[in-house]
């Protein structure tokens, strides 16, 4: 498994957990919780793939992301009483998902040879925030991105770090930096 | 007219009727009822075409689907008092539309030579549920698919039947089976 | 700068202003106002590009549209007290944006050599109404297009005028006619 996939896996698990917890808070039944976990986890990636022109989207070709979303939703549902004792679990999961998908999106813009800061930032931010926006629209919240300033900004700063560090950092250093910067900003300004 | 189109026509009429009835229930004016019928009927197909990479989507190229959506919406609006005497008309229309678009979506995954169970199921389910999700988001309901477990499951089981029966059934038998299975499961568990 | 861009610039500024004002009315904070202005202004164009198959969408490649959206949002936010003295400012901005994106969408259908009335109308209407629908979904309103009959009709009539006048009008006459017709119908029936 290469590093792109590791970030996508982290992001998928984190967003699936955030989606499942949101569904439980909104009193959806078990199936609704699963579906919301799934759309939150794979939604952002599908939007990104459609925008770049990957047809059909990766999430349609590899069942892997669907499976880990469902497993995460099941684990979260079973352990809900215990998880709920901690504060801000949804926000923390959301921050990790944001960082992971931002890093994956930024990296994909380089894989597709769009070596321009603006495209990298747009793809990173849209990959990062897409799943959360879809989740919020489905449960009839005003999307978080419109209400909490640091959300999109964290993703943006992470993407800029990726873009400028990429030529200097060996291997996947730029992705780790992007992930770390995005999650840190998001957590500090929670 | 080949059989793919027959399923798309059935699905379009059924979803247009479900959309128009939803619009009337939500007290939209006549034009709003038309627009909701249209987006419900062609929305799922447009989403499917974008995901597969058919540009522009079929619904943009052939006015036929728009026309039958509007004719259906007009007929439903005129006969609303009479239709409303029956229970569950929206749910029945929705079930028929779900079955028809599931069958059409599953078949399209074979036409595009994606002969893998997971892709077939994903495309069938997304084609089937897309129109209803769009309708629910526009009228500010939590999408039905998050609230009623049997909805996506019916579509999934129908798509699996299609996939495994396709090599054995002559002609369009697999599509008829898929349609029948999906609608039956959805109606039994209403 | 060619005339296509002039219409896109007019539409972007008008929709960014309408989005920013909507955000202020909905009591979003400053960042939420910016984000809503941006999604309203570039949303319709992104939807149009995805449907035609332009990957990645123009708004991702040229930062220009993002920049003018943000500048517009800032100007609107600063002058809000003064702007708010006039009635119907959101509706007027929305009408101008509708006309400009309808003209740009209709023209694009010709650039891509889809010389058929139905495709031209579909692309024009979807380009015109897309941004507003996205804005309304995000702030949890039933989209305006479902509530006000003249909205989509104005765009449709404008696109039909474009289609039939295009062979006869020199240069960009057809776009100016489409813009003028759409905005006029929308404003008269406000």
PDB file of C-alpha atoms in Angstrom, chain C residues 1-188:
ATOM      1  CA  UNK C   1     -10.352  39.787 -22.594  1.00  0.00           C
ATOM      2  CA  UNK C   2     -12.982  38.344 -24.899  1.00  0.00           C
ATOM      3  CA  UNK C   3     -16.710  38.798 -24.528  1.00  0.00           C
ATOM      4  CA  UNK C   4     -17.352  35.409 -22.982  1.00  0.00           C
ATOM      5  CA  UNK C   5     -15.175  36.472 -20.103  1.00  0.00           C
ATOM      6  CA  UNK C   6     -16.950  39.810 -19.782  1.00  0.00           C
ATOM      7  CA  UNK C   7     -20.258  38.016 -19.214  1.00  0.00           C
ATOM      8  CA  UNK C   8     -18.623  35.596 -16.808  1.00  0.00           C
ATOM      9  CA  UNK C   9     -17.095  38.505 -14.911  1.00  0.00           C
ATOM     10  CA  UNK C  10     -20.451  40.350 -14.707  1.00  0.00           C
ATOM     11  CA  UNK C  11     -22.184  37.156 -13.576  1.00  0.00           C
ATOM     12  CA  UNK C  12     -19.491  36.342 -11.036  1.00  0.00           C
ATOM     13  CA  UNK C  13     -19.620  39.799  -9.468  1.00  0.00           C
ATOM     14  CA  UNK C  14     -23.440  39.831  -9.399  1.00  0.00           C
ATOM     15  CA  UNK C  15     -23.738  36.347  -7.894  1.00  0.00           C
ATOM     16  CA  UNK C  16     -20.934  37.011  -5.399  1.00  0.00           C
ATOM     17  CA  UNK C  17     -22.840  40.107  -4.236  1.00  0.00           C
ATOM     18  CA  UNK C  18     -26.127  38.180  -4.008  1.00  0.00           C
ATOM     19  CA  UNK C  19     -24.400  35.382  -2.093  1.00  0.00           C
ATOM     20  CA  UNK C  20     -22.653  37.784   0.293  1.00  0.00           C
ATOM     21  CA  UNK C  21     -25.913  39.635   1.028  1.00  0.00           C
ATOM     22  CA  UNK C  22     -27.726  36.344   1.620  1.00  0.00           C
ATOM     23  CA  UNK C  23     -24.983  35.295   4.030  1.00  0.00           C
ATOM     24  CA  UNK C  24     -25.274  38.573   5.963  1.00  0.00           C
ATOM     25  CA  UNK C  25     -29.074  38.195   6.167  1.00  0.00           C
ATOM     26  CA  UNK C  26     -28.603  34.653   7.470  1.00  0.00           C
ATOM     27  CA  UNK C  27     -26.274  35.966  10.213  1.00  0.00           C
ATOM     28  CA  UNK C  28     -23.222  34.045   9.022  1.00  0.00           C
ATOM     29  CA  UNK C  29     -19.916  35.419  10.275  1.00  0.00           C
ATOM     30  CA  UNK C  30     -17.535  37.214   7.915  1.00  0.00           C
ATOM     31  CA  UNK C  31     -15.851  34.044   6.730  1.00  0.00           C
ATOM     32  CA  UNK C  32     -19.197  32.327   6.092  1.00  0.00           C
ATOM     33  CA  UNK C  33     -20.226  35.357   4.030  1.00  0.00           C
ATOM     34  CA  UNK C  34     -17.065  35.012   1.918  1.00  0.00           C
ATOM     35  CA  UNK C  35     -17.575  31.290   1.409  1.00  0.00           C
ATOM     36  CA  UNK C  36     -21.229  31.710   0.422  1.00  0.00           C
ATOM     37  CA  UNK C  37     -20.306  34.495  -2.019  1.00  0.00           C
ATOM     38  CA  UNK C  38     -17.654  32.236  -3.535  1.00  0.00           C
ATOM     39  CA  UNK C  39     -19.823  29.112  -3.891  1.00  0.00           C
ATOM     40  CA  UNK C  40     -22.707  31.134  -5.346  1.00  0.00           C
ATOM     41  CA  UNK C  41     -20.415  32.837  -7.857  1.00  0.00           C
ATOM     42  CA  UNK C  42     -18.357  29.856  -9.045  1.00  0.00           C
ATOM     43  CA  UNK C  43     -20.804  27.011  -8.264  1.00  0.00           C
ATOM     44  CA  UNK C  44     -22.899  27.317 -11.401  1.00  0.00           C
ATOM     45  CA  UNK C  45     -19.837  27.402 -13.635  1.00  0.00           C
ATOM     46  CA  UNK C  46     -18.316  24.338 -11.941  1.00  0.00           C
ATOM     47  CA  UNK C  47     -21.573  22.384 -12.406  1.00  0.00           C
ATOM     48  CA  UNK C  48     -21.671  23.431 -16.076  1.00  0.00           C
ATOM     49  CA  UNK C  49     -18.011  22.431 -16.650  1.00  0.00           C
ATOM     50  CA  UNK C  50     -18.544  19.030 -15.020  1.00  0.00           C
ATOM     51  CA  UNK C  51     -21.607  18.379 -17.185  1.00  0.00           C
ATOM     52  CA  UNK C  52     -19.807  19.316 -20.415  1.00  0.00           C
ATOM     53  CA  UNK C  53     -16.690  17.434 -19.388  1.00  0.00           C
ATOM     54  CA  UNK C  54     -14.172  20.234 -18.810  1.00  0.00           C
ATOM     55  CA  UNK C  55     -11.716  18.784 -16.270  1.00  0.00           C
ATOM     56  CA  UNK C  56     -10.629  20.397 -14.057  1.00  0.00           C
ATOM     57  CA  UNK C  57     -13.274  23.153 -14.121  1.00  0.00           C
ATOM     58  CA  UNK C  58     -12.231  26.626 -15.284  1.00  0.00           C
ATOM     59  CA  UNK C  59     -12.721  28.044 -11.782  1.00  0.00           C
ATOM     60  CA  UNK C  60     -10.000  25.665 -10.564  1.00  0.00           C
ATOM     61  CA  UNK C  61      -7.502  26.698 -13.220  1.00  0.00           C
ATOM     62  CA  UNK C  62      -7.833  30.496 -13.196  1.00  0.00           C
ATOM     63  CA  UNK C  63      -7.762  32.168  -9.763  1.00  0.00           C
ATOM     64  CA  UNK C  64      -9.319  35.249 -11.368  1.00  0.00           C
ATOM     65  CA  UNK C  65     -12.927  34.285 -10.603  1.00  0.00           C
ATOM     66  CA  UNK C  66     -12.121  33.416  -7.003  1.00  0.00           C
ATOM     67  CA  UNK C  67     -10.351  36.737  -6.543  1.00  0.00           C
ATOM     68  CA  UNK C  68     -13.175  38.889  -7.933  1.00  0.00           C
ATOM     69  CA  UNK C  69     -15.697  36.922  -5.851  1.00  0.00           C
ATOM     70  CA  UNK C  70     -13.748  37.671  -2.689  1.00  0.00           C
ATOM     71  CA  UNK C  71     -13.186  41.329  -3.577  1.00  0.00           C
ATOM     72  CA  UNK C  72     -16.924  41.688  -4.256  1.00  0.00           C
ATOM     73  CA  UNK C  73     -17.779  40.026  -0.954  1.00  0.00           C
ATOM     74  CA  UNK C  74     -15.444  42.377   0.906  1.00  0.00           C
ATOM     75  CA  UNK C  75     -16.894  45.484  -0.780  1.00  0.00           C
ATOM     76  CA  UNK C  76     -20.457  44.312  -0.105  1.00  0.00           C
ATOM     77  CA  UNK C  77     -19.684  43.548   3.539  1.00  0.00           C
ATOM     78  CA  UNK C  78     -18.091  46.954   4.143  1.00  0.00           C
ATOM     79  CA  UNK C  79     -20.918  48.865   2.470  1.00  0.00           C
ATOM     80  CA  UNK C  80     -23.726  46.706   3.800  1.00  0.00           C
ATOM     81  CA  UNK C  81     -25.491  49.456   5.774  1.00  0.00           C
ATOM     82  CA  UNK C  82     -25.623  51.638   2.689  1.00  0.00           C
ATOM     83  CA  UNK C  83     -26.591  48.861   0.247  1.00  0.00           C
ATOM     84  CA  UNK C  84     -29.341  47.670   2.551  1.00  0.00           C
ATOM     85  CA  UNK C  85     -31.191  50.998   2.195  1.00  0.00           C
ATOM     86  CA  UNK C  86     -32.230  49.987  -1.318  1.00  0.00           C
ATOM     87  CA  UNK C  87     -34.954  47.409  -1.821  1.00  0.00           C
ATOM     88  CA  UNK C  88     -34.478  44.194  -3.728  1.00  0.00           C
ATOM     89  CA  UNK C  89     -30.708  44.463  -4.100  1.00  0.00           C
ATOM     90  CA  UNK C  90     -30.308  40.684  -3.800  1.00  0.00           C
ATOM     91  CA  UNK C  91     -32.992  40.118  -6.433  1.00  0.00           C
ATOM     92  CA  UNK C  92     -31.426  42.596  -8.859  1.00  0.00           C
ATOM     93  CA  UNK C  93     -27.932  41.104  -8.429  1.00  0.00           C
ATOM     94  CA  UNK C  94     -29.448  37.683  -8.884  1.00  0.00           C
ATOM     95  CA  UNK C  95     -31.212  38.752 -12.094  1.00  0.00           C
ATOM     96  CA  UNK C  96     -28.001  40.186 -13.569  1.00  0.00           C
ATOM     97  CA  UNK C  97     -26.071  37.039 -12.606  1.00  0.00           C
ATOM     98  CA  UNK C  98     -28.795  34.866 -14.121  1.00  0.00           C
ATOM     99  CA  UNK C  99     -28.674  36.785 -17.397  1.00  0.00           C
ATOM    100  CA  UNK C 100     -24.884  36.824 -17.624  1.00  0.00           C
ATOM    101  CA  UNK C 101     -24.417  33.107 -16.888  1.00  0.00           C
ATOM    102  CA  UNK C 102     -27.315  32.188 -19.184  1.00  0.00           C
ATOM    103  CA  UNK C 103     -25.581  34.047 -22.023  1.00  0.00           C
ATOM    104  CA  UNK C 104     -22.190  32.494 -21.191  1.00  0.00           C
ATOM    105  CA  UNK C 105     -23.708  28.989 -20.951  1.00  0.00           C
ATOM    106  CA  UNK C 106     -25.612  29.340 -24.230  1.00  0.00           C
ATOM    107  CA  UNK C 107     -22.483  30.560 -25.968  1.00  0.00           C
ATOM    108  CA  UNK C 108     -20.431  27.693 -24.573  1.00  0.00           C
ATOM    109  CA  UNK C 109     -22.863  25.169 -26.070  1.00  0.00           C
ATOM    110  CA  UNK C 110     -21.999  26.682 -29.473  1.00  0.00           C
ATOM    111  CA  UNK C 111     -18.255  26.742 -28.758  1.00  0.00           C
ATOM    112  CA  UNK C 112     -18.505  23.019 -28.059  1.00  0.00           C
ATOM    113  CA  UNK C 113     -20.503  22.609 -31.254  1.00  0.00           C
ATOM    114  CA  UNK C 114     -23.692  21.405 -29.679  1.00  0.00           C
ATOM    115  CA  UNK C 115     -25.886  23.211 -32.230  1.00  0.00           C
ATOM    116  CA  UNK C 116     -29.236  21.946 -31.047  1.00  0.00           C
ATOM    117  CA  UNK C 117     -31.875  24.051 -29.379  1.00  0.00           C
ATOM    118  CA  UNK C 118     -32.508  21.649 -26.510  1.00  0.00           C
ATOM    119  CA  UNK C 119     -28.851  21.310 -25.484  1.00  0.00           C
ATOM    120  CA  UNK C 120     -28.308  25.057 -25.731  1.00  0.00           C
ATOM    121  CA  UNK C 121     -31.344  25.730 -23.527  1.00  0.00           C
ATOM    122  CA  UNK C 122     -30.397  23.075 -20.953  1.00  0.00           C
ATOM    123  CA  UNK C 123     -26.822  24.323 -20.673  1.00  0.00           C
ATOM    124  CA  UNK C 124     -27.877  27.952 -20.514  1.00  0.00           C
ATOM    125  CA  UNK C 125     -30.518  27.362 -17.831  1.00  0.00           C
ATOM    126  CA  UNK C 126     -28.282  25.125 -15.750  1.00  0.00           C
ATOM    127  CA  UNK C 127     -25.403  27.611 -15.922  1.00  0.00           C
ATOM    128  CA  UNK C 128     -27.782  30.425 -15.019  1.00  0.00           C
ATOM    129  CA  UNK C 129     -29.578  28.839 -12.088  1.00  0.00           C
ATOM    130  CA  UNK C 130     -26.814  26.562 -10.741  1.00  0.00           C
ATOM    131  CA  UNK C 131     -25.128  29.082  -8.450  1.00  0.00           C
ATOM    132  CA  UNK C 132     -28.384  30.199  -6.858  1.00  0.00           C
ATOM    133  CA  UNK C 133     -29.574  26.640  -6.248  1.00  0.00           C
ATOM    134  CA  UNK C 134     -26.281  25.759  -4.532  1.00  0.00           C
ATOM    135  CA  UNK C 135     -26.514  28.894  -2.375  1.00  0.00           C
ATOM    136  CA  UNK C 136     -30.100  28.134  -1.344  1.00  0.00           C
ATOM    137  CA  UNK C 137     -29.310  24.504  -0.491  1.00  0.00           C
ATOM    138  CA  UNK C 138     -26.364  25.590   1.690  1.00  0.00           C
ATOM    139  CA  UNK C 139     -28.424  28.098   3.691  1.00  0.00           C
ATOM    140  CA  UNK C 140     -31.335  25.656   3.927  1.00  0.00           C
ATOM    141  CA  UNK C 141     -33.881  27.516   1.786  1.00  0.00           C
ATOM    142  CA  UNK C 142     -36.040  25.714  -0.747  1.00  0.00           C
ATOM    143  CA  UNK C 143     -34.246  26.838  -3.925  1.00  0.00           C
ATOM    144  CA  UNK C 144     -35.742  29.975  -5.420  1.00  0.00           C
ATOM    145  CA  UNK C 145     -36.147  28.233  -8.759  1.00  0.00           C
ATOM    146  CA  UNK C 146     -38.854  26.024  -7.227  1.00  0.00           C
ATOM    147  CA  UNK C 147     -40.761  28.965  -5.826  1.00  0.00           C
ATOM    148  CA  UNK C 148     -40.694  31.720  -8.417  1.00  0.00           C
ATOM    149  CA  UNK C 149     -41.931  30.643 -11.843  1.00  0.00           C
ATOM    150  CA  UNK C 150     -40.353  33.411 -13.853  1.00  0.00           C
ATOM    151  CA  UNK C 151     -36.833  32.518 -12.781  1.00  0.00           C
ATOM    152  CA  UNK C 152     -36.091  29.511 -14.996  1.00  0.00           C
ATOM    153  CA  UNK C 153     -38.482  30.742 -17.676  1.00  0.00           C
ATOM    154  CA  UNK C 154     -36.522  33.997 -18.095  1.00  0.00           C
ATOM    155  CA  UNK C 155     -33.337  31.995 -18.586  1.00  0.00           C
ATOM    156  CA  UNK C 156     -35.096  29.652 -21.027  1.00  0.00           C
ATOM    157  CA  UNK C 157     -36.504  32.469 -23.164  1.00  0.00           C
ATOM    158  CA  UNK C 158     -33.098  34.167 -23.195  1.00  0.00           C
ATOM    159  CA  UNK C 159     -31.447  30.955 -24.390  1.00  0.00           C
ATOM    160  CA  UNK C 160     -34.059  30.495 -27.152  1.00  0.00           C
ATOM    161  CA  UNK C 161     -33.426  34.081 -28.320  1.00  0.00           C
ATOM    162  CA  UNK C 162     -29.700  33.329 -28.358  1.00  0.00           C
ATOM    163  CA  UNK C 163     -30.184  30.175 -30.400  1.00  0.00           C
ATOM    164  CA  UNK C 164     -32.321  31.759 -33.128  1.00  0.00           C
ATOM    165  CA  UNK C 165     -30.493  35.092 -33.313  1.00  0.00           C
ATOM    166  CA  UNK C 166     -26.974  33.614 -33.370  1.00  0.00           C
ATOM    167  CA  UNK C 167     -26.849  33.027 -37.165  1.00  0.00           C
ATOM    168  CA  UNK C 168     -28.044  36.550 -37.907  1.00  0.00           C
ATOM    169  CA  UNK C 169     -26.277  38.747 -35.366  1.00  0.00           C
ATOM    170  CA  UNK C 170     -22.659  39.671 -35.956  1.00  0.00           C
ATOM    171  CA  UNK C 171     -20.013  39.233 -33.292  1.00  0.00           C
ATOM    172  CA  UNK C 172     -21.461  38.784 -29.855  1.00  0.00           C
ATOM    173  CA  UNK C 173     -24.858  40.289 -30.585  1.00  0.00           C
ATOM    174  CA  UNK C 174     -26.643  37.079 -29.646  1.00  0.00           C
ATOM    175  CA  UNK C 175     -25.062  37.073 -26.196  1.00  0.00           C
ATOM    176  CA  UNK C 176     -26.029  40.687 -25.573  1.00  0.00           C
ATOM    177  CA  UNK C 177     -29.591  39.926 -26.716  1.00  0.00           C
ATOM    178  CA  UNK C 178     -29.781  36.840 -24.462  1.00  0.00           C
ATOM    179  CA  UNK C 179     -28.471  38.807 -21.473  1.00  0.00           C
ATOM    180  CA  UNK C 180     -30.870  41.696 -22.108  1.00  0.00           C
ATOM    181  CA  UNK C 181     -33.924  39.456 -22.617  1.00  0.00           C
ATOM    182  CA  UNK C 182     -33.215  37.302 -19.547  1.00  0.00           C
ATOM    183  CA  UNK C 183     -32.571  40.209 -17.197  1.00  0.00           C
ATOM    184  CA  UNK C 184     -35.568  42.173 -18.544  1.00  0.00           C
ATOM    185  CA  UNK C 185     -38.051  39.325 -18.091  1.00  0.00           C
ATOM    186  CA  UNK C 186     -36.701  38.614 -14.632  1.00  0.00           C
ATOM    187  CA  UNK C 187     -36.865  42.252 -13.545  1.00  0.00           C
ATOM    188  CA  UNK C 188     -40.312  42.993 -15.009  1.00  0.00           C
TER     189      UNK C 188
END
